[in-house]
mmCIF file of C-alpha atoms in Angstrom:
data_model
loop_
_atom_site.group_PDB
_atom_site.id
_atom_site.type_symbol
_atom_site.label_atom_id
_atom_site.label_comp_id
_atom_site.label_asym_id
_atom_site.label_seq_id
_atom_site.Cartn_x
_atom_site.Cartn_y
_atom_site.Cartn_z
ATOM 1 C CA MET A 1 -15.149 0.677 -59.640
ATOM 2 C CA SER A 2 -14.398 -3.428 -61.099
ATOM 3 C CA PRO A 3 -16.058 -6.316 -60.389
ATOM 4 C CA ILE A 4 -12.727 -7.687 -58.639
ATOM 5 C CA ILE A 5 -12.016 -4.858 -56.652
ATOM 6 C CA SER A 6 -15.681 -4.301 -55.642
ATOM 7 C CA GLY A 7 -15.922 -7.944 -54.415
ATOM 8 C CA ILE A 8 -12.405 -7.556 -52.149
ATOM 9 C CA LEU A 9 -13.647 -4.807 -50.690
ATOM 10 C CA PHE A 10 -17.049 -6.343 -50.066
ATOM 11 C CA ASN A 11 -14.943 -9.588 -48.746
ATOM 12 C CA ALA A 12 -12.892 -7.308 -46.703
ATOM 13 C CA GLY A 13 -15.484 -5.659 -44.765
ATOM 14 C CA PHE A 14 -15.459 -7.938 -42.086
ATOM 15 C CA CYS A 15 -12.021 -8.021 -41.429
ATOM 16 C CA LEU A 16 -12.771 -4.694 -40.465
ATOM 17 C CA ILE A 17 -15.390 -5.138 -38.661
ATOM 18 C CA SER A 18 -14.354 -7.754 -37.045
ATOM 19 C CA ALA A 19 -11.115 -5.426 -35.821
ATOM 20 C CA PHE A 20 -13.782 -3.159 -34.199
ATOM 21 C CA ILE A 21 -15.407 -6.007 -32.625
ATOM 22 C CA THR A 22 -12.750 -7.618 -30.987
ATOM 23 C CA CYS A 23 -11.184 -4.522 -30.054
ATOM 24 C CA SER A 24 -14.358 -3.699 -28.643
ATOM 25 C CA LEU A 25 -15.438 -6.497 -26.550
ATOM 26 C CA GLY A 26 -11.785 -6.577 -25.824
ATOM 27 C CA PHE A 27 -11.525 -3.176 -23.765
ATOM 28 C CA PHE A 28 -15.379 -4.020 -22.254
ATOM 29 C CA VAL A 29 -14.176 -7.567 -20.636
ATOM 30 C CA TYR A 30 -10.699 -5.921 -19.704
ATOM 31 C CA ALA A 31 -12.730 -2.647 -17.146
ATOM 32 C CA GLN A 32 -14.500 -4.888 -15.822
ATOM 33 C CA LYS A 33 -11.494 -6.439 -13.333
ATOM 34 C CA PRO A 34 -8.397 -4.452 -14.531
ATOM 35 C CA LEU A 35 -5.771 -5.963 -12.468
ATOM 36 C CA SER A 36 -6.842 -9.526 -13.367
ATOM 37 C CA GLN A 37 -3.832 -11.283 -15.112
ATOM 38 C CA VAL A 38 -6.081 -13.264 -17.479
ATOM 39 C CA HIS A 39 -8.415 -9.962 -18.460
ATOM 40 C CA ARG A 40 -5.241 -8.503 -19.767
ATOM 41 C CA LEU A 41 -4.133 -11.555 -21.844
ATOM 42 C CA PHE A 42 -7.535 -11.250 -23.521
ATOM 43 C CA LEU A 43 -7.495 -7.639 -24.294
ATOM 44 C CA ALA A 44 -4.120 -8.474 -25.136
ATOM 45 C CA VAL A 45 -5.706 -11.783 -27.395
ATOM 46 C CA MET A 46 -8.421 -8.826 -28.890
ATOM 47 C CA ILE A 47 -5.815 -6.652 -29.731
ATOM 48 C CA SER A 48 -3.548 -8.191 -31.319
ATOM 49 C CA ALA A 49 -6.110 -9.668 -33.596
ATOM 50 C CA ALA A 50 -8.217 -6.210 -34.496
ATOM 51 C CA TYR A 51 -4.437 -5.239 -35.610
ATOM 52 C CA TRP A 52 -3.685 -8.584 -37.339
ATOM 53 C CA ALA A 53 -7.733 -8.091 -38.684
ATOM 54 C CA THR A 54 -6.697 -4.817 -40.525
ATOM 55 C CA GLY A 55 -3.465 -5.491 -42.109
ATOM 56 C CA GLU A 56 -5.214 -8.246 -43.501
ATOM 57 C CA PHE A 57 -8.357 -5.681 -44.679
ATOM 58 C CA PHE A 58 -5.350 -3.840 -46.405
ATOM 59 C CA ILE A 59 -3.818 -6.465 -48.196
ATOM 60 C CA TRP A 60 -6.955 -6.901 -49.924
ATOM 61 C CA GLN A 61 -7.968 -3.825 -50.580
ATOM 62 C CA ALA A 62 -4.320 -3.311 -52.057
ATOM 63 C CA GLY A 63 -3.802 -1.888 -55.469
ATOM 64 C CA SER A 64 -0.785 -3.030 -56.273
ATOM 65 C CA LEU A 65 2.463 -5.735 -55.827
ATOM 66 C CA GLU A 66 4.355 -2.971 -53.882
ATOM 67 C CA GLY A 67 0.617 -2.452 -51.476
ATOM 68 C CA VAL A 68 -0.041 -6.253 -51.015
ATOM 69 C CA THR A 69 3.742 -5.832 -50.147
ATOM 70 C CA PHE A 70 3.868 -3.331 -47.366
ATOM 71 C CA TRP A 71 1.002 -4.218 -45.531
ATOM 72 C CA LEU A 72 1.624 -8.429 -45.826
ATOM 73 C CA LYS A 73 4.934 -6.963 -44.016
ATOM 74 C CA PHE A 74 2.353 -4.450 -41.654
ATOM 75 C CA SER A 75 0.399 -7.760 -40.264
ATOM 76 C CA SER A 76 4.011 -9.896 -39.988
ATOM 77 C CA PHE A 77 3.701 -9.406 -36.470
ATOM 78 C CA TRP A 78 0.420 -11.644 -36.406
ATOM 79 C CA PRO A 79 1.412 -14.459 -34.504
ATOM 80 C CA LEU A 80 1.697 -12.919 -31.719
ATOM 81 C CA THR A 81 -1.767 -13.032 -31.579
ATOM 82 C CA ILE A 82 -1.179 -16.986 -31.202
ATOM 83 C CA ALA A 83 0.978 -16.419 -28.927
ATOM 84 C CA PHE A 84 -1.495 -14.363 -26.553
ATOM 85 C CA GLY A 85 -3.768 -17.034 -27.344
ATOM 86 C CA SER A 86 -3.096 -19.686 -25.707
ATOM 87 C CA HIS A 87 -1.398 -17.605 -22.660
ATOM 88 C CA PHE A 88 -5.323 -16.571 -21.905
ATOM 89 C CA ILE A 89 -6.051 -20.667 -22.462
ATOM 90 C CA LEU A 90 -3.646 -21.851 -20.320
ATOM 91 C CA GLU A 91 -3.825 -19.066 -17.627
ATOM 92 C CA PHE A 92 -7.588 -19.555 -17.713
ATOM 93 C CA THR A 93 -7.811 -23.550 -17.238
ATOM 94 C CA GLY A 94 -4.790 -23.288 -14.722
ATOM 95 C CA THR A 95 -3.538 -26.625 -17.149
ATOM 96 C CA PHE A 96 -0.168 -26.496 -15.706
ATOM 97 C CA ARG A 97 -0.240 -25.947 -11.820
ATOM 98 C CA ASP A 98 4.191 -26.017 -11.961
ATOM 99 C CA GLY A 99 4.959 -22.187 -12.840
ATOM 100 C CA LYS A 100 8.294 -23.208 -13.837
ATOM 101 C CA ARG A 101 6.910 -25.852 -16.465
ATOM 102 C CA LYS A 102 4.503 -23.005 -17.176
ATOM 103 C CA ARG A 103 7.039 -20.367 -17.762
ATOM 104 C CA ILE A 104 8.970 -22.127 -19.831
ATOM 105 C CA ILE A 105 5.974 -23.249 -22.294
ATOM 106 C CA LEU A 106 4.841 -19.360 -22.961
ATOM 107 C CA ALA A 107 8.615 -18.705 -23.367
ATOM 108 C CA CYS A 108 8.969 -21.124 -26.159
ATOM 109 C CA ILE A 109 5.461 -20.409 -27.949
ATOM 110 C CA TYR A 110 6.775 -16.532 -27.979
ATOM 111 C CA LEU A 111 9.883 -16.862 -28.422
ATOM 112 C CA ILE A 112 8.778 -18.620 -31.863
ATOM 113 C CA ALA A 113 5.720 -16.332 -32.335
ATOM 114 C CA ILE A 114 8.781 -13.256 -32.065
ATOM 115 C CA ALA A 115 10.946 -14.917 -34.687
ATOM 116 C CA LEU A 116 8.404 -16.327 -37.318
ATOM 117 C CA SER A 117 6.960 -12.445 -36.530
ATOM 118 C CA PHE A 118 10.489 -11.039 -37.740
ATOM 119 C CA ILE A 119 11.024 -13.435 -40.159
ATOM 120 C CA GLY A 120 7.871 -11.824 -41.934
ATOM 121 C CA VAL A 121 8.659 -8.239 -42.434
ATOM 122 C CA PHE A 122 12.634 -8.928 -43.359
ATOM 123 C CA THR A 123 12.276 -12.200 -45.632
ATOM 124 C CA ASP A 124 9.626 -12.734 -48.292
ATOM 125 C CA CYS A 125 10.058 -17.086 -46.788
ATOM 126 C CA LEU A 126 6.882 -17.416 -45.557
ATOM 127 C CA TYR A 127 3.747 -15.303 -47.758
ATOM 128 C CA THR A 128 4.713 -13.474 -51.309
ATOM 129 C CA ALA A 129 2.203 -10.636 -52.719
ATOM 130 C CA ALA A 130 1.162 -11.782 -56.380
ATOM 131 C CA TYR A 131 -1.594 -10.782 -58.935
ATOM 132 C CA LEU A 132 -4.316 -14.038 -59.584
ATOM 133 C CA PRO A 133 -6.439 -13.213 -62.916
ATOM 134 C CA GLY A 134 -9.786 -12.979 -61.449
ATOM 135 C CA THR A 135 -8.890 -12.449 -58.136
ATOM 136 C CA GLY A 136 -6.561 -9.558 -58.032
ATOM 137 C CA TYR A 137 -4.086 -8.891 -55.870
ATOM 138 C CA VAL A 138 -3.417 -11.556 -52.864
ATOM 139 C CA TYR A 139 -0.542 -13.200 -51.232
ATOM 140 C CA LEU A 140 0.135 -16.664 -51.077
ATOM 141 C CA PRO A 141 2.234 -18.992 -48.931
ATOM 142 C CA ALA A 142 5.976 -19.610 -49.991
ATOM 143 C CA GLY A 143 5.898 -23.287 -50.973
ATOM 144 C CA CYS A 144 8.281 -25.952 -49.901
ATOM 145 C CA ASN A 145 9.930 -23.609 -48.129
ATOM 146 C CA PRO A 146 12.099 -24.615 -44.542
ATOM 147 C CA LEU A 147 10.458 -21.555 -43.304
ATOM 148 C CA TYR A 148 7.126 -21.594 -44.401
ATOM 149 C CA LEU A 149 6.606 -25.125 -43.455
ATOM 150 C CA ALA A 150 7.975 -24.646 -39.654
ATOM 151 C CA ASP A 151 5.711 -21.670 -39.658
ATOM 152 C CA ILE A 152 2.272 -24.299 -40.749
ATOM 153 C CA LEU A 153 3.915 -26.666 -37.661
ATOM 154 C CA PHE A 154 3.798 -24.094 -35.751
ATOM 155 C CA THR A 155 0.928 -22.971 -36.052
ATOM 156 C CA ALA A 156 -1.034 -26.455 -36.713
ATOM 157 C CA PHE A 157 0.601 -27.067 -33.219
ATOM 158 C CA ILE A 158 -1.120 -24.166 -31.163
ATOM 159 C CA MET A 159 -4.261 -25.015 -32.873
ATOM 160 C CA LEU A 160 -4.081 -28.460 -32.054
ATOM 161 C CA TRP A 161 -2.841 -27.788 -28.524
ATOM 162 C CA SER A 162 -5.453 -25.651 -27.687
ATOM 163 C CA PHE A 163 -8.272 -27.912 -28.673
ATOM 164 C CA CYS A 164 -6.607 -30.435 -26.465
ATOM 165 C CA VAL A 165 -6.766 -27.957 -23.424
ATOM 166 C CA GLY A 166 -9.914 -26.691 -24.197
ATOM 167 C CA PHE A 167 -11.650 -29.808 -24.284
ATOM 168 C CA ILE A 168 -9.584 -31.943 -21.175
ATOM 169 C CA SER A 169 -11.071 -28.503 -18.903
ATOM 170 C CA TRP A 170 -14.124 -28.944 -20.291
ATOM 171 C CA ARG A 171 -15.015 -32.898 -20.316
ATOM 172 C CA TYR A 172 -12.440 -33.477 -16.963
ATOM 173 C CA THR A 173 -15.109 -30.110 -14.642
ATOM 174 C CA GLU A 174 -17.539 -31.445 -12.540
ATOM 175 C CA PRO A 175 -21.090 -29.786 -13.502
ATOM 176 C CA GLY A 176 -21.248 -26.284 -12.160
ATOM 177 C CA ILE A 177 -20.622 -22.971 -13.161
ATOM 178 C CA LYS A 178 -17.473 -23.721 -14.381
ATOM 179 C CA HIS A 179 -18.548 -26.470 -16.604
ATOM 180 C CA ARG A 180 -20.679 -24.065 -18.044
ATOM 181 C CA GLN A 181 -17.748 -21.789 -18.844
ATOM 182 C CA ASN A 182 -15.560 -24.177 -19.789
ATOM 183 C CA SER A 183 -17.644 -25.246 -22.396
ATOM 184 C CA LEU A 184 -18.440 -21.838 -23.365
ATOM 185 C CA LEU A 185 -14.879 -20.826 -24.200
ATOM 186 C CA PHE A 186 -13.941 -24.916 -25.381
ATOM 187 C CA ALA A 187 -17.039 -23.187 -27.809
ATOM 188 C CA GLY A 188 -15.378 -20.531 -28.821
ATOM 189 C CA ILE A 189 -11.651 -22.594 -30.131
ATOM 190 C CA ILE A 190 -13.512 -24.456 -32.188
ATOM 191 C CA ILE A 191 -15.183 -22.301 -33.763
ATOM 192 C CA THR A 192 -11.752 -20.074 -34.533
ATOM 193 C CA ILE A 193 -10.135 -23.143 -35.675
ATOM 194 C CA PHE A 194 -12.772 -24.381 -38.030
ATOM 195 C CA PHE A 195 -12.363 -21.105 -39.524
ATOM 196 C CA GLY A 196 -8.738 -20.539 -39.643
ATOM 197 C CA MET A 197 -8.246 -24.291 -40.784
ATOM 198 C CA LEU A 198 -11.206 -22.972 -43.710
ATOM 199 C CA SER A 199 -9.562 -20.147 -44.557
ATOM 200 C CA GLY A 200 -5.679 -21.173 -44.417
ATOM 201 C CA ILE A 201 -6.254 -25.132 -45.812
ATOM 202 C CA VAL A 202 -9.456 -26.126 -47.372
ATOM 203 C CA LEU A 203 -10.287 -23.224 -49.394
ATOM 204 C CA PRO A 204 -6.452 -22.370 -50.932
ATOM 205 C CA ILE A 205 -6.407 -26.442 -51.772
ATOM 206 C CA PHE A 206 -8.771 -25.474 -54.210
ATOM 207 C CA CYS A 207 -7.115 -22.245 -55.447
ATOM 208 C CA ILE A 208 -9.896 -19.898 -53.791
ATOM 209 C CA TYR A 209 -8.103 -17.250 -51.870
ATOM 210 C CA ILE A 210 -10.281 -14.523 -49.806
ATOM 211 C CA PRO A 211 -9.346 -12.412 -46.328
ATOM 212 C CA ASN A 212 -8.206 -14.910 -43.988
ATOM 213 C CA LEU A 213 -12.365 -15.866 -42.036
ATOM 214 C CA VAL A 214 -10.399 -16.680 -38.408
ATOM 215 C CA PHE A 215 -11.335 -13.146 -37.752
ATOM 216 C CA ILE A 216 -15.395 -14.500 -37.733
ATOM 217 C CA GLY A 217 -13.739 -17.226 -35.194
ATOM 218 C CA PHE A 218 -12.281 -14.679 -32.709
ATOM 219 C CA VAL A 219 -16.264 -12.338 -33.305
ATOM 220 C CA PHE A 220 -17.080 -16.007 -32.327
ATOM 221 C CA LEU A 221 -14.534 -16.386 -29.239
ATOM 222 C CA SER A 222 -15.305 -13.044 -27.651
ATOM 223 C CA VAL A 223 -18.816 -12.463 -27.750
ATOM 224 C CA LEU A 224 -18.850 -15.883 -26.058
ATOM 225 C CA ILE A 225 -16.676 -14.536 -23.542
ATOM 226 C CA VAL A 226 -18.895 -11.702 -22.698
ATOM 227 C CA TYR A 227 -21.719 -13.775 -22.655
ATOM 228 C CA ALA A 228 -19.977 -16.235 -20.482
ATOM 229 C CA MET A 229 -19.198 -13.021 -18.010
ATOM 230 C CA LYS A 230 -22.265 -11.650 -17.961
ATOM 231 C CA HIS A 231 -24.135 -15.164 -17.175
ATOM 232 C CA TYR A 232 -21.451 -17.466 -15.633
ATOM 233 C CA GLY A 233 -19.305 -14.996 -13.532
ATOM 234 C CA LEU A 234 -16.710 -16.071 -16.066
ATOM 235 C CA PHE A 235 -13.679 -14.323 -14.990
ATOM 236 C CA VAL A 236 -14.714 -11.988 -11.176
ATOM 237 C CA LEU A 237 -14.007 -14.944 -9.232
ATOM 238 C CA SER A 238 -12.072 -18.452 -10.480
ATOM 239 C CA PRO A 239 -9.860 -20.293 -8.389
ATOM 240 C CA GLU A 240 -7.318 -19.386 -10.896
ATOM 241 C CA THR A 241 -8.011 -16.134 -11.086
ATOM 242 C CA ALA A 242 -8.639 -15.557 -6.870
ATOM 243 C CA VAL A 243 -5.530 -16.048 -5.105
ATOM 244 C CA PRO A 244 -3.662 -12.776 -6.973
ATOM 245 C CA GLU A 245 -6.928 -11.034 -6.933
ATOM 246 C CA ILE A 246 -6.913 -12.040 -2.998
ATOM 247 C CA MET A 247 -3.292 -10.985 -2.475
ATOM 248 C CA LYS A 248 -4.446 -6.932 -3.536
ATOM 249 C CA THR A 249 -7.212 -6.432 -2.309
ATOM 250 C CA MET A 250 -6.661 -8.076 1.321
ATOM 251 C CA PRO A 251 -7.140 -5.547 3.879
ATOM 252 C CA ASP A 252 -3.829 -7.626 6.189
ATOM 253 C CA GLY A 253 -0.622 -7.378 4.764
ATOM 254 C CA LEU A 254 0.941 -10.040 3.540
ATOM 255 C CA ILE A 255 4.229 -11.895 2.810
ATOM 256 C CA LEU A 256 5.957 -14.348 1.432
ATOM 257 C CA VAL A 257 8.993 -15.796 2.910
ATOM 258 C CA ALA A 258 11.578 -17.914 1.321
ATOM 259 C CA SER A 259 13.713 -20.609 3.585
ATOM 260 C CA GLY A 260 16.299 -18.006 3.862
ATOM 261 C CA GLY A 261 14.500 -14.874 5.417
ATOM 262 C CA GLY A 262 14.491 -13.512 2.008
ATOM 263 C CA ILE A 263 11.009 -11.445 1.234
ATOM 264 C CA VAL A 264 9.691 -13.012 -1.934
ATOM 265 C CA ALA A 265 6.295 -10.671 -2.646
ATOM 266 C CA ALA A 266 4.164 -8.645 -1.001
ATOM 267 C CA ASN A 267 0.380 -7.159 -1.302
ATOM 268 C CA ASP A 268 0.053 -3.446 -1.301
ATOM 269 C CA SER A 269 -1.262 -3.845 2.212
ATOM 270 C CA ALA A 270 2.196 -4.790 3.541
ATOM 271 C CA GLY A 271 3.079 -2.113 1.593
ATOM 272 C CA ASN A 272 0.913 0.623 4.387
ATOM 273 C CA ILE A 273 2.725 -1.622 7.052
ATOM 274 C CA PHE A 274 6.377 -1.082 6.061
ATOM 275 C CA PRO A 275 6.747 1.974 3.800
ATOM 276 C CA SER A 276 10.546 0.130 2.567
ATOM 277 C CA LEU A 277 8.399 -3.258 0.939
ATOM 278 C CA LYS A 278 6.123 -0.860 -1.983
ATOM 279 C CA ASN A 279 9.255 -0.417 -4.075
ATOM 280 C CA SER A 280 10.807 -3.323 -4.578
ATOM 281 C CA PRO A 281 10.411 -6.232 -1.666
ATOM 282 C CA ALA A 282 11.360 -8.827 -3.344
ATOM 283 C CA GLY A 283 15.113 -9.564 -2.561
ATOM 284 C CA ARG A 284 14.793 -8.148 0.829
ATOM 285 C CA SER A 285 15.020 -9.456 4.134
ATOM 286 C CA ALA A 286 12.254 -10.420 6.618
ATOM 287 C CA GLU A 287 14.246 -9.027 9.790
ATOM 288 C CA GLU A 288 15.098 -5.810 8.120
ATOM 289 C CA LEU A 289 12.044 -5.076 9.208
ATOM 290 C CA VAL A 290 10.907 -7.154 12.097
ATOM 291 C CA SER A 291 14.336 -6.691 14.076
ATOM 292 C CA PRO A 292 15.974 -9.938 14.150
ATOM 293 C CA GLU A 293 14.949 -11.130 17.940
ATOM 294 C CA ASN A 294 11.106 -11.541 17.004
ATOM 295 C CA TYR A 295 11.547 -13.366 13.512
ATOM 296 C CA GLY A 296 13.836 -15.564 15.179
ATOM 297 C CA ALA A 297 10.999 -15.837 17.535
ATOM 298 C CA ILE A 298 8.246 -15.909 14.610
ATOM 299 C CA LYS A 299 10.401 -18.071 12.867
ATOM 300 C CA ASP A 300 10.806 -20.834 16.184
ATOM 301 C CA ILE A 301 6.912 -21.127 16.481
ATOM 302 C CA ILE A 302 5.983 -21.869 12.830
ATOM 303 C CA THR A 303 9.401 -24.524 12.653
ATOM 304 C CA LYS A 304 7.958 -26.318 15.498
ATOM 305 C CA LYS A 305 4.164 -26.320 15.139
ATOM 306 C CA GLY A 306 4.196 -25.213 11.395
ATOM 307 C CA GLU A 307 2.008 -22.345 11.898
ATOM 308 C CA ILE A 308 1.650 -19.546 14.681
ATOM 309 C CA SER A 309 -1.054 -17.370 15.182
ATOM 310 C CA ASP A 310 -2.012 -13.955 16.661
ATOM 311 C CA PHE A 311 1.687 -13.579 17.971
ATOM 312 C CA GLU A 312 1.692 -9.862 18.936
ATOM 313 C CA ILE A 313 4.837 -7.813 18.312
ATOM 314 C CA GLY A 314 6.449 -4.283 17.766
ATOM 315 C CA LEU A 315 8.286 -2.897 15.016
ATOM 316 C CA PRO A 316 11.609 -0.917 15.703
ATOM 317 C CA GLY A 317 11.041 2.490 15.215
ATOM 318 C CA LYS A 318 11.562 6.349 16.385
ATOM 319 C CA THR A 319 7.538 5.039 17.959
ATOM 320 C CA THR A 320 6.485 1.592 18.755
ATOM 321 C CA ARG A 321 4.474 0.140 16.869
ATOM 322 C CA TYR A 322 2.428 -3.443 17.229
ATOM 323 C CA VAL A 323 1.453 -5.747 14.853
ATOM 324 C CA SER A 324 -0.426 -9.588 14.539
ATOM 325 C CA VAL A 325 1.533 -12.033 12.964
ATOM 326 C CA SER A 326 0.002 -15.553 11.725
ATOM 327 C CA GLY A 327 0.799 -17.603 9.050
ATOM 328 C CA SER A 328 2.271 -20.884 7.902
ATOM 329 C CA VAL A 329 5.211 -23.057 6.356
ATOM 330 C CA VAL A 330 4.955 -23.428 3.196
ATOM 331 C CA ARG A 331 5.590 -26.755 1.272
ATOM 332 C CA ASP A 332 6.874 -27.700 -2.441
ATOM 333 C CA ARG A 333 5.376 -30.802 -4.385
ATOM 334 C CA SER A 334 8.183 -32.845 -2.217
ATOM 335 C CA ASP A 335 6.710 -31.853 0.750
ATOM 336 C CA GLU A 336 9.415 -29.926 2.335
ATOM 337 C CA PRO A 337 9.161 -26.602 3.453
ATOM 338 C CA SER A 338 10.278 -24.194 1.256
ATOM 339 C CA GLY A 339 9.485 -20.866 2.995
ATOM 340 C CA ALA A 340 6.743 -19.527 4.755
ATOM 341 C CA VAL A 341 3.319 -17.108 4.641
ATOM 342 C CA LEU A 342 2.869 -14.429 6.908
ATOM 343 C CA ILE A 343 -0.113 -12.052 7.342
ATOM 344 C CA ILE A 344 0.030 -9.132 9.353
ATOM 345 C CA ARG A 345 -2.650 -7.538 11.237
ATOM 346 C CA ASN A 346 -1.802 -3.363 12.411
ATOM 347 C CA ILE A 347 -3.567 -3.678 15.221
ATOM 348 C CA MET A 348 -2.245 -0.643 16.644
ATOM 349 C CA GLU A 349 -6.095 0.818 17.484
ATOM 350 C CA ARG A 350 -6.578 -2.734 19.577
ATOM 351 C CA LYS A 351 -3.845 -0.775 21.279
ATOM 352 C CA ALA A 352 -4.844 1.653 21.817
ATOM 353 C CA SER A 353 -8.502 -0.026 22.693
ATOM 354 C CA GLU A 354 -6.197 -2.551 25.283
ATOM 355 C CA ASN A 355 -4.267 0.752 26.808
ATOM 356 C CA ALA A 356 -7.542 2.376 27.306
ATOM 357 C CA LEU A 357 -9.220 -0.241 28.979
ATOM 358 C CA ARG A 358 -6.147 -1.104 31.383
ATOM 359 C CA VAL A 359 -5.890 2.195 32.213
ATOM 360 C CA ALA A 360 -10.005 2.622 32.644
ATOM 361 C CA ASN A 361 -9.938 -0.848 35.013
ATOM 362 C CA ASP A 362 -7.040 0.836 37.373
ATOM 363 C CA LYS A 363 -9.347 4.210 38.468
ATOM 364 C CA LEU A 364 -12.437 2.255 38.987
ATOM 365 C CA SER A 365 -9.788 -0.546 41.393
ATOM 366 C CA LEU A 366 -8.883 3.006 42.804
ATOM 367 C CA LEU A 367 -12.062 4.036 43.331
ATOM 368 C CA SER A 368 -13.566 1.213 44.743
ATOM 369 C CA GLN A 369 -10.692 1.441 47.390
ATOM 370 C CA LEU A 370 -11.101 4.380 48.398
ATOM 371 C CA THR A 371 -14.635 3.952 49.143
ATOM 372 C CA ARG A 372 -14.279 0.677 50.508
ATOM 373 C CA HIS A 373 -11.554 1.959 52.991
ATOM 374 C CA ASP A 374 -14.136 5.186 53.980
ATOM 375 C CA ILE A 375 -16.551 2.989 53.918
ATOM 376 C CA SER A 376 -14.923 0.368 56.529
ATOM 377 C CA ASN A 377 -13.592 3.576 58.898
ATOM 378 C CA HIS A 378 -17.328 4.634 58.992
ATOM 379 C CA ILE A 379 -18.030 1.276 60.027
ATOM 380 C CA THR A 380 -15.101 1.348 62.467
ATOM 381 C CA ALA A 381 -17.180 3.961 64.073
ATOM 382 C CA LEU A 382 -20.640 2.335 63.965
ATOM 383 C CA SER A 383 -18.968 -0.575 65.209
ATOM 384 C CA GLY A 384 -17.455 0.456 68.139
ATOM 385 C CA TYR A 385 -21.186 2.900 69.504
ATOM 386 C CA LEU A 386 -22.303 -0.631 69.375
ATOM 387 C CA PHE A 387 -20.229 -2.020 71.898
ATOM 388 C CA LEU A 388 -20.752 0.796 74.185
ATOM 389 C CA LEU A 389 -23.929 0.594 73.937
ATOM 390 C CA ASP A 390 -24.381 -2.437 75.148
ATOM 391 C CA ASP A 391 -22.407 -1.698 78.094
ATOM 392 C CA LYS A 392 -25.949 0.077 78.409
ATOM 393 C CA LEU A 393 -28.651 -1.547 78.042
ATOM 394 C CA LYS A 394 -30.320 -4.345 80.582
ATOM 395 C CA ASP A 395 -33.147 -4.895 78.644
ATOM 396 C CA PRO A 396 -32.781 -8.973 77.460
ATOM 397 C CA GLU A 397 -34.787 -8.043 74.011
ATOM 398 C CA GLU A 398 -32.583 -4.690 73.411
ATOM 399 C CA LYS A 399 -29.727 -6.846 74.024
ATOM 400 C CA LEU A 400 -30.446 -8.867 71.009
ATOM 401 C CA TYR A 401 -31.266 -6.625 68.968
ATOM 402 C CA LEU A 402 -28.205 -4.825 69.251
ATOM 403 C CA GLY A 403 -25.933 -8.376 69.296
ATOM 404 C CA LYS A 404 -27.096 -8.717 66.096
ATOM 405 C CA SER A 405 -26.130 -5.560 64.908
ATOM 406 C CA ILE A 406 -23.011 -6.122 66.004
ATOM 407 C CA GLU A 407 -22.518 -9.157 63.888
ATOM 408 C CA ILE A 408 -23.610 -7.837 60.803
ATOM 409 C CA THR A 409 -21.230 -4.938 61.039
ATOM 410 C CA ASP A 410 -18.766 -7.343 61.550
ATOM 411 C CA ARG A 411 -19.801 -9.208 58.286
ATOM 412 C CA VAL A 412 -19.411 -6.606 56.379
ATOM 413 C CA MET A 413 -15.859 -5.461 57.891
ATOM 414 C CA LYS A 414 -15.022 -8.882 56.648
#
């Protein structure tokens, strides 16, 4: 084996090792909380980085221009790693509270990444395979091609944007666990950007072509994320991830209703109470679930008071089921009412307990009335005998005692 090939295999080996490490740590983090959007995005970043690193490894071990070209086309979807990384940073830091604005930004990033990926697959406008004496088979940028310049600008913009977002989230977070989390995330971003710029910009200026070092940055990023998760509870519960997790795990049903009465979203517990919500809750009417009369009463209370608490209603059906409704108005950024959030609690057990208690009280009341009636009859008879005895007694002292006995029976009768 020639020294050139040996050097390439040795230098490219870290790509394969990076792919294994990042993919493994990605699945490790994902397994901690599979339902979390942030965990899923981190896994997507690590899998796409592993894919990119694997393609890079095979590019540098290829022994012909055809081989380099094939693996170059194979790894053309590397811009998706940048898109997933941007999405991950955006979700974790909670940079944009406006959902519409966030969706527009993410749509632009993903569309550009997909477009650049297909350009790389079907054209040579971004990179071409070449042979350099003393180095071997490499891939070179397409120079002044406008599409390549667009690729560079996209990558540079994402790196700068990621740096700014990471810096702001670290700099302006109050001291505490969240601040330490953002510090480690920001450090991972800096390391990844450093190795990416070193391999993509600095070394090529000096005509040094080696496997992309950005994968070392991904390894550092994944290790820092795992460290932060273990020591500071990263992704376990944060303001950005708490709401979706609470919605999914809360035992009571949660339904988000638009101002027109249409259901926007519902959690799994709501689906257990209303089976019709399990398939597609969005678009259904809240009146269908609780009846127009009940929904009208709920809406009137929320409109007047701004909230409702423990409002009991019976659900329509063959067998009446009882639920308790609580909730409040949801307002938009202009502080105008835009809908309501309703918490639905199944109170069938409570209603059964109340009915059992009411039956027990009725029985005790009946027993008390019967007992009182029976005692009253006996007291009446006793009182009659005492009056008869009063006519027969002549001794004043005896009559005194008898009078007191009559007073006592009178008080008992009352």
